[in-house]
CSV table of C-alpha atoms in Angstrom, one decimal:
chain,number,residue,atom,x,y,z
A,1,MET,CA,-19.0,-4.1,8.9
A,2,THR,CA,-18.2,-0.7,7.3
A,3,THR,CA,-20.6,2.0,6.2
A,4,GLU,CA,-19.5,1.5,2.5
A,5,PRO,CA,-21.9,-0.1,-0.1
A,6,VAL,CA,-21.7,-3.9,-0.2
A,7,ARG,CA,-19.9,-3.9,-3.5
A,8,ASP,CA,-16.2,-4.8,-3.8
A,9,ALA,CA,-14.0,-2.1,-5.3
A,10,PHE,CA,-12.7,-4.7,-7.8
A,11,ASP,CA,-16.0,-6.0,-9.0
A,12,ALA,CA,-15.8,-5.8,-12.8
A,13,GLY,CA,-19.5,-6.1,-13.6
A,14,GLY,CA,-20.4,-4.5,-17.0
A,15,ARG,CA,-16.9,-3.2,-17.7
A,16,GLY,CA,-15.7,-5.9,-20.0
A,17,LEU,CA,-16.2,-5.1,-23.7
A,18,GLN,CA,-17.0,-7.4,-26.6
A,19,HIS,CA,-15.2,-5.5,-29.3
A,20,GLN,CA,-12.3,-7.7,-30.6
A,21,GLY,CA,-10.0,-4.7,-30.7
A,22,LEU,CA,-10.3,-4.5,-27.0
A,23,ARG,CA,-9.3,-8.1,-26.4
A,24,ARG,CA,-6.5,-7.0,-24.0
A,25,ALA,CA,-8.9,-5.0,-21.9
A,26,ASN,CA,-11.2,-8.0,-21.8
A,27,GLU,CA,-8.4,-10.3,-20.7
A,28,ARG,CA,-7.6,-7.9,-17.8
A,29,ALA,CA,-11.3,-7.8,-16.8
A,30,VAL,CA,-11.3,-11.6,-16.6
A,31,LEU,CA,-8.0,-11.7,-14.7
A,32,THR,CA,-9.4,-9.1,-12.2
A,33,ILE,CA,-12.5,-11.2,-11.6
A,34,ILE,CA,-10.3,-14.3,-11.0
A,35,GLY,CA,-7.8,-12.5,-8.8
A,36,PHE,CA,-10.4,-11.0,-6.5
A,37,ASN,CA,-12.8,-13.9,-6.6
A,38,PRO,CA,-10.6,-17.0,-6.4
A,39,GLY,CA,-12.4,-20.2,-7.4
A,40,VAL,CA,-14.9,-18.6,-9.8
A,41,SER,CA,-16.2,-20.7,-12.8
A,42,ASN,CA,-16.5,-19.8,-16.4
A,43,ALA,CA,-20.2,-19.0,-15.9
A,44,ASP,CA,-19.4,-16.8,-12.9
A,45,ILE,CA,-16.8,-14.8,-15.0
A,46,ALA,CA,-19.3,-14.3,-17.8
A,47,ARG,CA,-21.9,-13.1,-15.4
A,48,LEU,CA,-19.6,-10.7,-13.5
A,49,SER,CA,-17.9,-9.3,-16.6
A,50,GLY,CA,-20.8,-9.1,-19.0
A,51,LEU,CA,-18.8,-10.9,-21.6
A,52,ALA,CA,-20.2,-13.7,-23.7
A,53,PRO,CA,-19.4,-17.3,-22.4
A,54,GLN,CA,-17.6,-18.1,-25.7
A,55,THR,CA,-15.4,-15.0,-25.3
A,56,VAL,CA,-14.6,-15.9,-21.7
A,57,SER,CA,-13.7,-19.5,-22.7
A,58,ALA,CA,-11.3,-18.2,-25.4
A,59,ILE,CA,-9.7,-15.7,-23.0
A,60,LEU,CA,-9.2,-18.4,-20.4
A,61,ILE,CA,-7.4,-20.6,-22.9
A,62,ASP,CA,-5.0,-17.8,-23.6
A,63,LEU,CA,-4.5,-17.0,-19.9
A,64,ASP,CA,-3.9,-20.7,-19.2
A,65,GLY,CA,-1.3,-20.8,-22.0
A,66,LEU,CA,0.5,-17.8,-20.4
A,67,GLY,CA,0.6,-19.7,-17.1
A,68,LEU,CA,-1.4,-17.0,-15.3
A,69,ILE,CA,-4.3,-19.2,-14.0
A,70,THR,CA,-4.9,-22.6,-12.6
A,71,ARG,CA,-7.9,-24.8,-12.8
A,72,GLY,CA,-9.1,-26.9,-9.9
A,73,GLU,CA,-11.0,-30.1,-9.8
A,74,VAL,CA,-14.4,-30.1,-11.4
A,75,LEU,CA,-17.2,-29.5,-8.9
A,76,ARG,CA,-20.0,-32.0,-9.3
A,77,GLY,CA,-23.2,-32.7,-7.5
A,78,ARG,CA,-24.6,-29.1,-8.0
A,79,ARG,CA,-27.4,-27.9,-10.1
A,80,GLY,CA,-26.5,-27.2,-13.7
A,81,GLN,CA,-23.3,-28.1,-15.6
A,82,PRO,CA,-20.3,-29.2,-13.5
A,83,ALA,CA,-18.1,-26.1,-12.8
A,84,THR,CA,-14.3,-25.9,-12.7
A,85,PRO,CA,-12.9,-23.4,-10.1
A,86,ILE,CA,-10.4,-21.0,-11.6
A,87,SER,CA,-7.7,-19.1,-9.6
A,88,LEU,CA,-4.6,-17.1,-10.2
A,89,ASN,CA,-1.5,-19.2,-10.6
A,90,PRO,CA,0.7,-18.0,-7.7
A,91,GLU,CA,3.8,-18.7,-9.9
A,92,GLY,CA,2.4,-16.9,-12.9
A,93,ALA,CA,4.3,-13.7,-12.1
A,94,PHE,CA,6.5,-12.2,-9.4
A,95,SER,CA,7.4,-8.7,-8.4
A,96,VAL,CA,9.9,-7.2,-6.0
A,97,GLY,CA,8.7,-4.5,-3.6
A,98,VAL,CA,11.1,-2.0,-2.0
A,99,GLU,CA,10.5,0.6,0.7
A,100,ILE,CA,13.1,3.3,1.2
A,101,GLY,CA,12.2,4.7,4.6
A,102,TRP,CA,13.7,7.5,6.6
A,103,ARG,CA,15.3,4.9,9.0
A,104,HIS,CA,15.2,1.6,7.0
A,105,VAL,CA,15.1,-0.2,3.8
A,106,ASP,CA,12.7,-3.2,3.2
A,107,VAL,CA,12.9,-5.5,0.2
A,108,LEU,CA,10.4,-8.4,-0.4
A,109,LEU,CA,9.4,-10.9,-3.1
A,110,LEU,CA,5.7,-11.1,-3.9
A,111,ASN,CA,3.9,-13.7,-6.1
A,112,LEU,CA,0.8,-13.1,-8.3
A,113,GLN,CA,-1.5,-14.0,-5.4
A,114,GLY,CA,0.0,-11.2,-3.3
A,115,GLN,CA,1.9,-13.5,-0.9
A,116,VAL,CA,5.2,-12.4,0.5
A,117,LEU,CA,7.7,-15.1,-0.2
A,118,ALA,CA,10.9,-13.6,1.2
A,119,ARG,CA,11.9,-10.4,2.9
A,120,ARG,CA,15.1,-8.5,3.9
A,121,HIS,CA,15.3,-5.5,6.2
A,122,ARG,CA,18.1,-3.1,7.0
A,123,ASP,CA,18.2,-0.1,9.3
A,124,HIS,CA,20.0,3.1,8.7
A,125,ASP,CA,20.3,6.6,10.3
A,126,PHE,CA,19.3,8.3,7.1
A,127,PRO,CA,18.8,7.2,3.4
A,128,ASP,CA,22.3,7.4,2.0
A,129,ALA,CA,22.2,8.2,-1.8
A,130,THR,CA,25.7,6.9,-2.2
A,131,ALA,CA,24.9,3.5,-0.9
A,132,ILE,CA,21.2,3.0,-1.4
A,133,VAL,CA,21.4,1.4,-4.8
A,134,ASP,CA,24.0,-1.1,-3.7
A,135,ASP,CA,22.0,-2.0,-0.7
A,136,ILE,CA,18.8,-2.6,-2.6
A,137,VAL,CA,20.6,-4.7,-5.3
A,138,ALA,CA,22.2,-6.8,-2.6
A,139,MET,CA,19.0,-7.3,-0.7
A,140,THR,CA,17.1,-8.1,-3.9
A,141,ASP,CA,19.7,-10.7,-4.9
A,142,GLU,CA,19.1,-12.3,-1.5
A,143,VAL,CA,15.3,-12.6,-1.8
A,144,LEU,CA,15.6,-13.8,-5.4
A,145,ALA,CA,18.0,-16.5,-4.3
A,146,THR,CA,14.8,-18.1,-2.8
A,147,LEU,CA,13.2,-18.2,-6.3
A,148,PRO,CA,13.9,-21.3,-8.4
A,149,ASP,CA,15.9,-20.6,-11.6
A,150,SER,CA,13.0,-21.9,-13.7
A,151,LEU,CA,10.8,-19.1,-12.4
A,152,ARG,CA,13.2,-16.2,-12.7
A,153,ALA,CA,11.8,-15.2,-16.1
A,154,ARG,CA,8.5,-14.5,-14.5
A,155,LEU,CA,9.9,-11.7,-12.3
A,156,THR,CA,8.4,-8.7,-14.1
A,157,ASP,CA,9.0,-5.6,-12.1
A,158,ILE,CA,10.5,-3.8,-9.1
A,159,GLY,CA,8.2,-1.3,-7.3
A,160,VAL,CA,10.0,1.2,-5.1
A,161,ALA,CA,8.0,3.1,-2.4
A,162,LEU,CA,9.7,6.1,-0.9
A,163,PRO,CA,8.8,9.5,0.5
A,164,THR,CA,8.3,12.3,-2.0
A,165,ASN,CA,11.2,14.7,-2.3
A,166,ILE,CA,13.7,13.0,-0.1
A,167,ALA,CA,16.4,15.5,-1.2
A,168,GLY,CA,14.3,18.4,0.2
A,169,ASN,CA,13.5,16.8,3.5
A,170,LEU,CA,16.8,15.3,4.6
A,171,ALA,CA,16.9,17.7,7.6
A,172,LEU,CA,14.1,15.6,9.1
A,173,VAL,CA,16.7,12.9,9.8
A,174,VAL,CA,19.7,15.2,10.3
A,175,ALA,CA,21.5,13.8,7.3
A,176,PRO,CA,24.9,15.2,6.2
A,177,GLU,CA,24.6,18.3,4.0
A,178,ASP,CA,26.2,16.7,0.9
A,179,GLN,CA,23.4,14.1,0.8
A,180,LYS,CA,21.0,16.6,-0.7
A,181,GLU,CA,23.1,17.0,-3.8
A,182,HIS,CA,23.7,13.3,-4.0
A,183,TRP,CA,19.9,12.7,-4.0
A,184,LEU,CA,19.3,15.4,-6.6
A,185,GLN,CA,21.8,13.7,-8.9
A,186,LEU,CA,20.5,10.2,-8.3
A,187,ASP,CA,17.9,8.7,-10.7
A,188,ILE,CA,17.2,5.7,-8.6
A,189,ALA,CA,14.8,4.0,-11.0
A,190,ALA,CA,17.3,4.2,-13.9
A,191,ALA,CA,20.2,3.0,-11.6
A,192,LEU,CA,18.2,0.0,-10.4
A,193,LYS,CA,17.0,-0.9,-13.9
A,194,GLN,CA,20.5,-0.8,-15.2
A,195,ARG,CA,21.8,-3.0,-12.4
A,196,MET,CA,18.9,-5.5,-12.2
A,197,GLY,CA,17.8,-5.6,-15.9
A,198,ILE,CA,14.0,-5.4,-15.2
A,199,ALA,CA,11.5,-2.5,-15.1
A,200,VAL,CA,11.5,-0.2,-12.1
A,201,THR,CA,8.6,2.1,-11.0
A,202,LEU,CA,8.7,4.6,-8.2
A,203,PHE,CA,5.7,5.2,-6.0
A,204,ASN,CA,5.0,7.6,-3.1
A,205,ASP,CA,5.2,5.5,0.1
A,206,GLY,CA,1.7,6.6,1.3
A,207,ASN,CA,0.1,5.7,-2.0
A,208,ALA,CA,1.8,2.3,-2.1
A,209,ALA,CA,0.7,1.5,1.4
A,210,CYS,CA,-2.8,2.7,0.7
A,211,TRP,CA,-3.0,0.4,-2.3
A,212,ALA,CA,-1.7,-2.5,-0.3
A,213,GLU,CA,-4.4,-1.9,2.4
A,214,LEU,CA,-7.1,-1.9,-0.3
A,215,ILE,CA,-6.0,-5.3,-1.5
A,216,ALA,CA,-5.7,-6.6,2.0
A,217,PHE,CA,-9.1,-5.4,3.1
A,218,PRO,CA,-11.7,-8.3,3.3
A,219,LYS,CA,-14.5,-8.3,0.8
A,220,PRO,CA,-16.4,-6.2,0.1
A,221,ARG,CA,-13.5,-3.9,-0.3
A,222,PRO,CA,-14.4,-0.2,0.2
A,223,ALA,CA,-14.3,1.9,-2.9
A,224,ASN,CA,-13.7,5.1,-0.9
A,225,PHE,CA,-11.5,5.6,2.2
A,226,ILE,CA,-8.8,7.8,3.7
A,227,TYR,CA,-5.7,6.0,4.8
A,228,PHE,CA,-2.9,6.9,7.3
A,229,LEU,CA,0.3,5.0,8.0
A,230,ILE,CA,1.8,6.4,11.2
A,231,GLY,CA,5.5,5.9,10.7
A,232,ARG,CA,8.6,8.1,11.3
A,233,TYR,CA,6.4,10.7,9.6
A,234,ILE,CA,2.8,10.3,8.3
A,235,ALA,CA,2.3,8.5,5.0
A,236,ALA,CA,-1.2,8.8,3.7
A,237,GLY,CA,-3.4,7.8,0.7
A,238,ILE,CA,-6.9,8.2,-0.7
A,239,VAL,CA,-9.0,5.8,-2.6
A,240,GLY,CA,-12.0,7.3,-4.4
A,241,GLU,CA,-14.4,5.3,-6.5
A,242,GLY,CA,-11.9,2.4,-6.4
A,243,THR,CA,-9.1,4.5,-7.8
A,244,LEU,CA,-5.9,5.5,-6.0
A,245,TRP,CA,-5.5,9.3,-6.0
A,246,GLU,CA,-1.9,9.7,-7.0
A,247,GLY,CA,-1.9,13.0,-8.8
A,248,PRO,CA,0.5,14.3,-11.4
A,249,SER,CA,3.4,14.3,-8.9
A,250,ASP,CA,2.4,11.0,-7.2
A,251,ASN,CA,1.8,13.0,-4.0
A,252,SER,CA,-1.9,14.0,-4.1
A,253,ALA,CA,-2.6,12.6,-0.6
A,254,ASN,CA,0.1,14.4,1.4
A,255,LEU,CA,-2.2,14.6,4.3
A,256,GLY,CA,0.6,14.7,6.9
A,257,SER,CA,1.5,18.1,5.7
A,258,MET,CA,-1.9,19.5,6.4
A,259,LEU,CA,-1.9,22.4,8.9
A,260,VAL,CA,-3.6,21.8,12.2
A,261,ASP,CA,-3.6,23.5,15.6
A,262,GLY,CA,-0.4,22.9,17.6
A,263,ALA,CA,0.6,24.0,21.1
A,264,ASP,CA,2.3,27.1,19.7
A,265,GLY,CA,0.0,27.8,16.7
A,266,PRO,CA,-0.5,26.2,13.3
A,267,GLN,CA,1.7,23.1,12.8
A,268,VAL,CA,1.8,20.4,10.2
A,269,ALA,CA,0.3,17.0,11.4
A,270,HIS,CA,3.7,15.3,10.8
A,271,PHE,CA,5.2,17.0,13.9
A,272,ILE,CA,2.3,16.1,16.2
A,273,ALA,CA,1.0,12.6,15.2
A,274,SER,CA,4.1,10.8,13.9
A,275,VAL,CA,6.4,8.3,15.6
A,276,THR,CA,9.1,10.9,15.5
A,277,ALA,CA,6.9,13.2,17.5
A,278,LEU,CA,6.3,10.5,20.0
A,279,GLU,CA,9.9,9.7,20.2
A,280,ASN,CA,10.8,13.3,20.9
A,281,ARG,CA,8.2,13.4,23.7
A,282,LEU,CA,9.7,10.3,25.3
A,283,VAL,CA,13.2,11.5,25.1
A,284,ALA,CA,12.2,14.9,26.7
A,285,THR,CA,10.5,12.9,29.5
A,286,GLY,CA,13.7,11.0,30.2
A,287,PHE,CA,13.1,7.7,28.3
A,288,ALA,CA,16.0,6.2,26.3
A,289,VAL,CA,14.4,4.4,23.3
A,290,ASP,CA,15.9,2.4,20.4
A,291,THR,CA,15.0,4.7,17.5
A,292,ARG,CA,15.2,1.8,15.1
A,293,ASP,CA,12.7,-0.6,16.7
A,294,PRO,CA,9.6,0.9,18.3
A,295,ALA,CA,8.2,-2.7,18.8
A,296,SER,CA,10.8,-3.2,21.5
A,297,TRP,CA,10.0,-0.1,23.5
A,298,PRO,CA,8.8,-0.6,27.1
A,299,TRP,CA,5.3,0.7,26.3
A,300,GLN,CA,3.9,-0.2,29.7
A,301,ASP,CA,6.3,2.4,31.2
A,302,PHE,CA,5.4,5.4,29.2
A,303,GLY,CA,2.3,6.4,31.1
A,304,PRO,CA,1.4,10.1,30.7
A,305,ALA,CA,3.8,10.8,27.9
A,306,LEU,CA,2.2,8.2,25.7
A,307,ASP,CA,-1.3,9.2,26.8
A,308,GLN,CA,-0.7,12.8,25.8
A,309,TRP,CA,0.7,11.9,22.5
A,310,LEU,CA,-2.3,9.7,21.7
A,311,ALA,CA,-4.6,12.6,22.7
A,312,ASP,CA,-2.8,15.2,20.7
A,313,SER,CA,-2.4,12.9,17.7
A,314,ALA,CA,-6.1,12.0,17.7
A,315,LYS,CA,-7.1,15.7,17.8
A,316,ALA,CA,-4.7,16.6,15.0
A,317,LEU,CA,-5.8,13.6,12.8
A,318,ALA,CA,-9.4,14.4,13.4
A,319,LYS,CA,-8.9,17.8,11.8
A,320,VAL,CA,-7.0,16.3,8.9
A,321,VAL,CA,-9.8,13.8,8.3
A,322,PHE,CA,-12.6,16.4,8.5
A,323,ASN,CA,-10.8,18.7,6.1
A,324,THR,CA,-10.2,15.8,3.7
A,325,MET,CA,-13.8,14.8,3.9
A,326,THR,CA,-14.8,18.3,2.7
A,327,VAL,CA,-13.1,17.4,-0.6
A,328,ILE,CA,-13.9,13.7,-1.0
A,329,GLU,CA,-16.9,11.7,0.2
A,330,SER,CA,-15.8,8.9,2.4
A,331,GLY,CA,-17.3,7.2,5.4
A,332,LEU,CA,-14.2,5.2,6.3
A,333,VAL,CA,-10.8,6.0,7.7
A,334,LEU,CA,-8.1,3.4,8.1
A,335,VAL,CA,-5.2,3.9,10.4
A,336,ASP,CA,-2.1,1.7,10.4
A,337,SER,CA,1.4,2.2,11.9
A,338,ILE,CA,4.8,0.8,12.5
A,339,LEU,CA,3.8,0.8,16.2
A,340,PRO,CA,2.4,-2.3,18.0
A,341,PRO,CA,-1.2,-3.2,17.2
A,342,ALA,CA,-2.4,-2.4,20.7
A,343,ILE,CA,-1.1,1.2,20.4
A,344,VAL,CA,-2.7,1.5,17.0
A,345,MET,CA,-6.0,0.4,18.4
A,346,GLN,CA,-5.8,3.0,21.1
A,347,LEU,CA,-5.2,5.7,18.5
A,348,VAL,CA,-8.1,4.4,16.4
A,349,GLU,CA,-10.5,4.6,19.3
A,350,ARG,CA,-9.4,8.1,20.3
A,351,LEU,CA,-9.6,9.3,16.7
A,352,GLU,CA,-13.1,8.0,16.3
A,353,ALA,CA,-14.0,9.8,19.6
A,354,GLU,CA,-12.5,13.1,18.5
A,355,LEU,CA,-14.3,12.9,15.2
A,356,ARG,CA,-17.6,12.5,17.0
A,357,LEU,CA,-16.8,15.6,19.1
A,358,LEU,CA,-16.3,18.0,16.2
A,359,PRO,CA,-19.0,20.8,16.4
A,360,ILE,CA,-19.9,20.8,12.7
A,361,ALA,CA,-23.5,20.9,11.6
A,362,SER,CA,-24.8,18.3,9.2
A,363,TYR,CA,-21.6,16.2,9.6
A,364,VAL,CA,-21.7,12.4,9.9
A,365,PRO,CA,-18.5,11.1,11.5
A,366,PRO,CA,-16.7,8.4,9.5
A,367,GLN,CA,-16.0,4.9,10.8
A,368,VAL,CA,-12.3,4.4,11.9
A,369,LEU,CA,-10.7,1.0,11.6
A,370,PRO,CA,-7.1,-0.3,12.1
A,371,GLY,CA,-5.2,-1.3,9.0
A,372,HIS,CA,-4.0,-4.9,8.2
A,373,LEU,CA,-0.4,-4.8,7.2
A,374,GLY,CA,1.6,-2.5,9.5
A,375,ALA,CA,5.2,-1.6,8.6
A,376,LEU,CA,5.3,-3.8,5.5
A,377,ALA,CA,2.4,-2.0,3.7
A,378,PRO,CA,4.6,0.4,1.5
A,379,ALA,CA,6.9,-2.4,0.2
A,380,ILE,CA,3.9,-4.8,-0.4
A,381,GLY,CA,2.0,-2.0,-2.2
A,382,GLY,CA,5.0,-1.2,-4.4
A,383,ALA,CA,5.1,-4.8,-5.6
A,384,GLU,CA,1.3,-5.1,-5.9
A,385,LEU,CA,1.0,-1.9,-7.9
A,386,THR,CA,3.4,-3.1,-10.6
A,387,LEU,CA,1.6,-6.4,-10.9
A,388,TYR,CA,-1.7,-4.7,-11.0
A,389,ARG,CA,-0.7,-2.3,-13.8
A,390,ARG,CA,0.9,-5.0,-15.8
A,391,TYR,CA,-1.8,-7.7,-15.6
A,392,PHE,CA,-5.1,-6.2,-14.3
A,393,SER,CA,-5.4,-2.4,-14.9
A,394,ARG,CA,-7.6,-1.3,-17.8
A,395,THR,CA,-6.6,2.4,-17.9
A,396,LEU,CA,-5.4,3.5,-21.3
A,397,ALA,CA,-1.9,4.2,-20.0
A,398,ASP,CA,-1.5,0.8,-18.6
A,399,LEU,CA,-3.0,-1.0,-21.6
A,400,ALA,CA,-0.5,0.8,-23.8
A,401,GLY,CA,2.3,-0.5,-21.6
């Protein structure tokens, strides 16, 4: 159990509107209820949306005609009229999710129910602007080869999750100097759209991963939380009142860049609590590790080096969490990582302990829980965000297309 109210972030109660001019918004309200409450009936949808039963029935006919929903067998033997369970049609739409990481590229195919159907992964020493488009196109072709030709027309979008300002941060992975200019000249969304012929949207990797975590969280989904994905550096996100805080530059939750106390004075959290920071500690201690695959590391051998990283990371993240909580109200922190689940759980427990130790008056420490998706969260989130905005979101910008 979390300390959040027992109301799912995607509950649509009272938000559907009757006015005929807002039919599209009403359709999306209905789809949202179906998507996050699979198996609902017509009556359930009317009750949850506030729409008239006749309006709901008309919308369901349209959604059925578009192939976006499926109807199950009529449920009999209950009180009242027999009910027909309604769910999203998993083959109603598809999206490709891409993550461009500092050390890898992930490409996956997602259906309308959020299931990963196929995935391709490639490692690299740095994100190469001269090859990245070719790599993504080739990997996308491979995952799409698993999709029957009859369903190709239902592939709607590519969502690309990547660190903000790759060009300005290439020194983090010791990339060749000419890569900065290559990245500055590359419009990756336009290049991919030209090659693939479908819409491409870019997302900050932390925001995409945070959204994927919101979708993956069991009901009732929390409407407010702080999210960390401990990767090569720290990706982060914030959900407030059920809304992803992206900001005008898609980088509002750049929590890894928050200043905290380091061994030699103020330091950004990236250089204390990231996998790169752990890797540097291990190398300095004499361990030779495969920089591309932390899952294969001999974790049982790391002893004091790992223990000290966990302790320092928990202290740093506790300060980041507290400072973030002075801006937003949240009683929940979710921590995920590319590291093995057992290591993530240790970090979660230590972070929760450090938050309880903060000597702040009238401060209620938040609950800390592990995330659900691990390393795939950014790519999944990139795909899910494009589907959400195309079929479910009722913001004016998304309704206008």
